[in-house]
Amino acid sequence: MKFVTFTTATLLSTTMAFAAGDMVQGVTAADQSVANGIVSAEKITAAQNGWLVVHRTDASMKPGPVVAYAPIREGETMDVAAILTEPVAPGDMLMLMVHGEDGGNIVGNFEYTLGAKEDGPVRIDGNLVMTVITVQ
């Protein structure tokens, strides 16, 4: 009986690891009001634990300073809310991006600063995993 349990557990963990590596990572979010001090993503799919990081951006679509972040889990995370750390006005563009939880000194602490490698952006084939919204 123990052998069957071990085999089943091994098979499940192998399947989950395979599925996580093959998942389509992304961020789903819509233009929204942030009057309540929160930026939300409807769904985030990530291959590892990490962070939803909200960067300022503009028409150049380059990530700017971080204005909010929230932890996310490997797999699918629904309704992720990040608390703003500074004022954001209607018309501002925000880039909601997936960052990893690696390279830092403390697991569970968001350690990224613009351009750093710690807890840095996730890229697939050189492209950032992100979406851009406009504040209403």
mmCIF file of C-alpha atoms in Angstrom:
data_model
loop_
_atom_site.group_PDB
_atom_site.id
_atom_site.type_symbol
_atom_site.label_atom_id
_atom_site.label_comp_id
_atom_site.label_asym_id
_atom_site.label_seq_id
_atom_site.Cartn_x
_atom_site.Cartn_y
_atom_site.Cartn_z
ATOM 1 C CA MET A 1 0.000 0.000 0.000
ATOM 2 C CA LYS A 2 2.842 2.398 0.785
ATOM 3 C CA PHE A 3 4.346 1.710 -2.638
ATOM 4 C CA VAL A 4 1.109 2.688 -4.395
ATOM 5 C CA THR A 5 0.834 5.883 -2.340
ATOM 6 C CA PHE A 6 4.453 6.793 -3.089
ATOM 7 C CA THR A 7 4.021 6.040 -6.792
ATOM 8 C CA THR A 8 0.842 8.109 -6.973
ATOM 9 C CA ALA A 9 2.475 11.028 -5.147
ATOM 10 C CA THR A 10 5.526 10.829 -7.408
ATOM 11 C CA LEU A 11 3.358 10.705 -10.523
ATOM 12 C CA LEU A 12 1.292 13.705 -9.344
ATOM 13 C CA SER A 13 4.343 15.821 -8.520
ATOM 14 C CA THR A 14 5.936 14.973 -11.878
ATOM 15 C CA THR A 15 2.710 15.867 -13.704
ATOM 16 C CA MET A 16 2.379 19.164 -11.833
ATOM 17 C CA ALA A 17 5.995 20.112 -12.564
ATOM 18 C CA PHE A 18 5.515 19.282 -16.230
ATOM 19 C CA ALA A 19 2.269 21.271 -16.359
ATOM 20 C CA ALA A 20 3.852 24.309 -14.685
ATOM 21 C CA GLY A 21 6.674 24.324 -17.247
ATOM 22 C CA ASP A 22 4.227 24.104 -20.142
ATOM 23 C CA MET A 23 1.643 26.627 -18.943
ATOM 24 C CA VAL A 24 1.001 29.844 -20.790
ATOM 25 C CA GLN A 25 2.129 32.551 -18.405
ATOM 26 C CA GLY A 26 0.318 35.860 -18.443
ATOM 27 C CA VAL A 27 -1.514 38.686 -16.722
ATOM 28 C CA THR A 28 -5.177 39.475 -17.345
ATOM 29 C CA ALA A 29 -6.330 42.927 -16.225
ATOM 30 C CA ALA A 30 -8.605 45.698 -17.472
ATOM 31 C CA ASP A 31 -8.520 49.487 -17.312
ATOM 32 C CA GLN A 32 -9.759 50.424 -13.834
ATOM 33 C CA SER A 33 -10.225 53.064 -11.182
ATOM 34 C CA VAL A 34 -7.626 53.010 -8.419
ATOM 35 C CA ALA A 35 -9.503 55.454 -6.184
ATOM 36 C CA ASN A 36 -9.505 52.778 -3.450
ATOM 37 C CA GLY A 37 -5.681 52.608 -3.543
ATOM 38 C CA ILE A 38 -5.660 49.145 -5.154
ATOM 39 C CA VAL A 39 -4.587 47.899 -8.590
ATOM 40 C CA SER A 40 -6.119 44.527 -9.489
ATOM 41 C CA ALA A 41 -5.389 41.749 -11.939
ATOM 42 C CA GLU A 42 -8.249 39.400 -12.763
ATOM 43 C CA LYS A 43 -5.901 36.439 -13.288
ATOM 44 C CA ILE A 44 -2.188 35.729 -13.256
ATOM 45 C CA THR A 45 -0.628 32.520 -14.512
ATOM 46 C CA ALA A 46 2.979 31.955 -13.459
ATOM 47 C CA ALA A 47 5.398 29.029 -13.625
ATOM 48 C CA GLN A 48 6.799 29.833 -10.171
ATOM 49 C CA ASN A 49 5.968 31.689 -6.981
ATOM 50 C CA GLY A 50 6.713 35.358 -7.370
ATOM 51 C CA TRP A 51 5.193 38.799 -7.535
ATOM 52 C CA LEU A 52 2.683 40.897 -9.419
ATOM 53 C CA VAL A 53 4.634 44.129 -9.809
ATOM 54 C CA VAL A 54 2.951 47.328 -10.984
ATOM 55 C CA HIS A 55 5.263 49.711 -12.837
ATOM 56 C CA ARG A 56 4.507 53.158 -14.163
ATOM 57 C CA THR A 57 4.795 53.296 -17.949
ATOM 58 C CA ASP A 58 3.816 55.492 -20.898
ATOM 59 C CA ALA A 59 3.446 55.242 -24.670
ATOM 60 C CA SER A 60 7.056 53.980 -24.904
ATOM 61 C CA MET A 61 5.915 50.826 -23.037
ATOM 62 C CA LYS A 62 9.101 50.732 -20.963
ATOM 63 C CA PRO A 63 8.710 49.732 -17.304
ATOM 64 C CA GLY A 64 9.239 52.641 -14.948
ATOM 65 C CA PRO A 65 9.228 52.963 -11.170
ATOM 66 C CA VAL A 66 7.364 50.375 -9.086
ATOM 67 C CA VAL A 67 4.145 51.714 -7.522
ATOM 68 C CA ALA A 68 2.670 48.460 -6.120
ATOM 69 C CA TYR A 69 3.362 44.749 -5.711
ATOM 70 C CA ALA A 70 1.682 41.633 -4.333
ATOM 71 C CA PRO A 71 2.736 37.989 -3.927
ATOM 72 C CA ILE A 72 1.482 35.367 -6.391
ATOM 73 C CA ARG A 73 1.602 31.573 -6.389
ATOM 74 C CA GLU A 74 2.849 29.147 -8.978
ATOM 75 C CA GLY A 75 -0.021 28.280 -11.297
ATOM 76 C CA GLU A 76 -3.167 30.353 -11.593
ATOM 77 C CA THR A 77 -3.934 33.099 -9.089
ATOM 78 C CA MET A 78 -7.276 34.887 -9.372
ATOM 79 C CA ASP A 79 -8.161 38.440 -8.266
ATOM 80 C CA VAL A 80 -4.728 39.693 -7.237
ATOM 81 C CA ALA A 81 -4.812 43.066 -5.472
ATOM 82 C CA ALA A 82 -1.698 45.239 -5.038
ATOM 83 C CA ILE A 83 -1.781 48.260 -2.710
ATOM 84 C CA LEU A 84 -0.432 51.453 -4.288
ATOM 85 C CA THR A 85 2.583 53.006 -2.560
ATOM 86 C CA GLU A 86 2.124 56.415 -4.203
ATOM 87 C CA PRO A 87 -0.640 58.411 -5.904
ATOM 88 C CA VAL A 88 -1.717 57.385 -9.403
ATOM 89 C CA ALA A 89 -3.997 59.662 -11.458
ATOM 90 C CA PRO A 90 -6.694 58.912 -14.047
ATOM 91 C CA GLY A 91 -5.062 58.623 -17.462
ATOM 92 C CA ASP A 92 -1.819 57.183 -16.064
ATOM 93 C CA MET A 93 -0.630 53.962 -17.695
ATOM 94 C CA LEU A 94 0.410 51.054 -15.485
ATOM 95 C CA MET A 95 2.300 47.911 -16.469
ATOM 96 C CA LEU A 96 1.238 44.847 -14.466
ATOM 97 C CA MET A 97 4.159 42.435 -14.679
ATOM 98 C CA VAL A 98 5.121 39.027 -13.325
ATOM 99 C CA HIS A 99 8.393 38.979 -11.374
ATOM 100 C CA GLY A 100 10.110 35.879 -9.993
ATOM 101 C CA GLU A 101 11.034 35.094 -6.410
ATOM 102 C CA ASP A 102 14.698 34.425 -6.981
ATOM 103 C CA GLY A 103 18.124 35.949 -6.635
ATOM 104 C CA GLY A 104 17.297 37.858 -3.475
ATOM 105 C CA ASN A 105 18.503 37.411 0.077
ATOM 106 C CA ILE A 106 15.170 36.638 1.770
ATOM 107 C CA VAL A 107 12.439 34.427 0.325
ATOM 108 C CA GLY A 108 9.078 36.161 0.701
ATOM 109 C CA ASN A 109 10.541 39.694 0.692
ATOM 110 C CA PHE A 110 10.165 41.725 -2.484
ATOM 111 C CA GLU A 111 13.741 42.901 -3.115
ATOM 112 C CA TYR A 112 13.592 44.295 -6.668
ATOM 113 C CA THR A 113 14.635 47.818 -7.538
ATOM 114 C CA LEU A 114 14.484 49.117 -11.127
ATOM 115 C CA GLY A 115 17.158 47.323 -13.134
ATOM 116 C CA ALA A 116 18.171 44.882 -10.368
ATOM 117 C CA LYS A 117 18.317 41.104 -10.808
ATOM 118 C CA GLU A 118 16.812 40.194 -7.421
ATOM 119 C CA ASP A 119 13.156 39.186 -7.811
ATOM 120 C CA GLY A 120 13.393 40.439 -11.380
ATOM 121 C CA PRO A 121 10.939 40.297 -14.286
ATOM 122 C CA VAL A 122 9.991 36.982 -15.853
ATOM 123 C CA ARG A 123 10.691 36.799 -19.579
ATOM 124 C CA ILE A 124 9.581 34.239 -22.132
ATOM 125 C CA ASP A 125 11.589 34.230 -25.347
ATOM 126 C CA GLY A 126 12.914 37.664 -24.338
ATOM 127 C CA ASN A 127 9.438 39.156 -23.789
ATOM 128 C CA LEU A 128 8.177 40.404 -20.439
ATOM 129 C CA VAL A 129 5.131 38.633 -18.973
ATOM 130 C CA MET A 130 2.879 41.664 -18.527
ATOM 131 C CA THR A 131 -0.085 43.728 -19.601
ATOM 132 C CA VAL A 132 -0.691 47.487 -19.626
ATOM 133 C CA ILE A 133 -3.787 49.238 -18.296
ATOM 134 C CA THR A 134 -4.934 52.848 -18.169
ATOM 135 C CA VAL A 135 -6.188 54.236 -14.883
ATOM 136 C CA GLN A 136 -9.797 55.430 -15.105
#
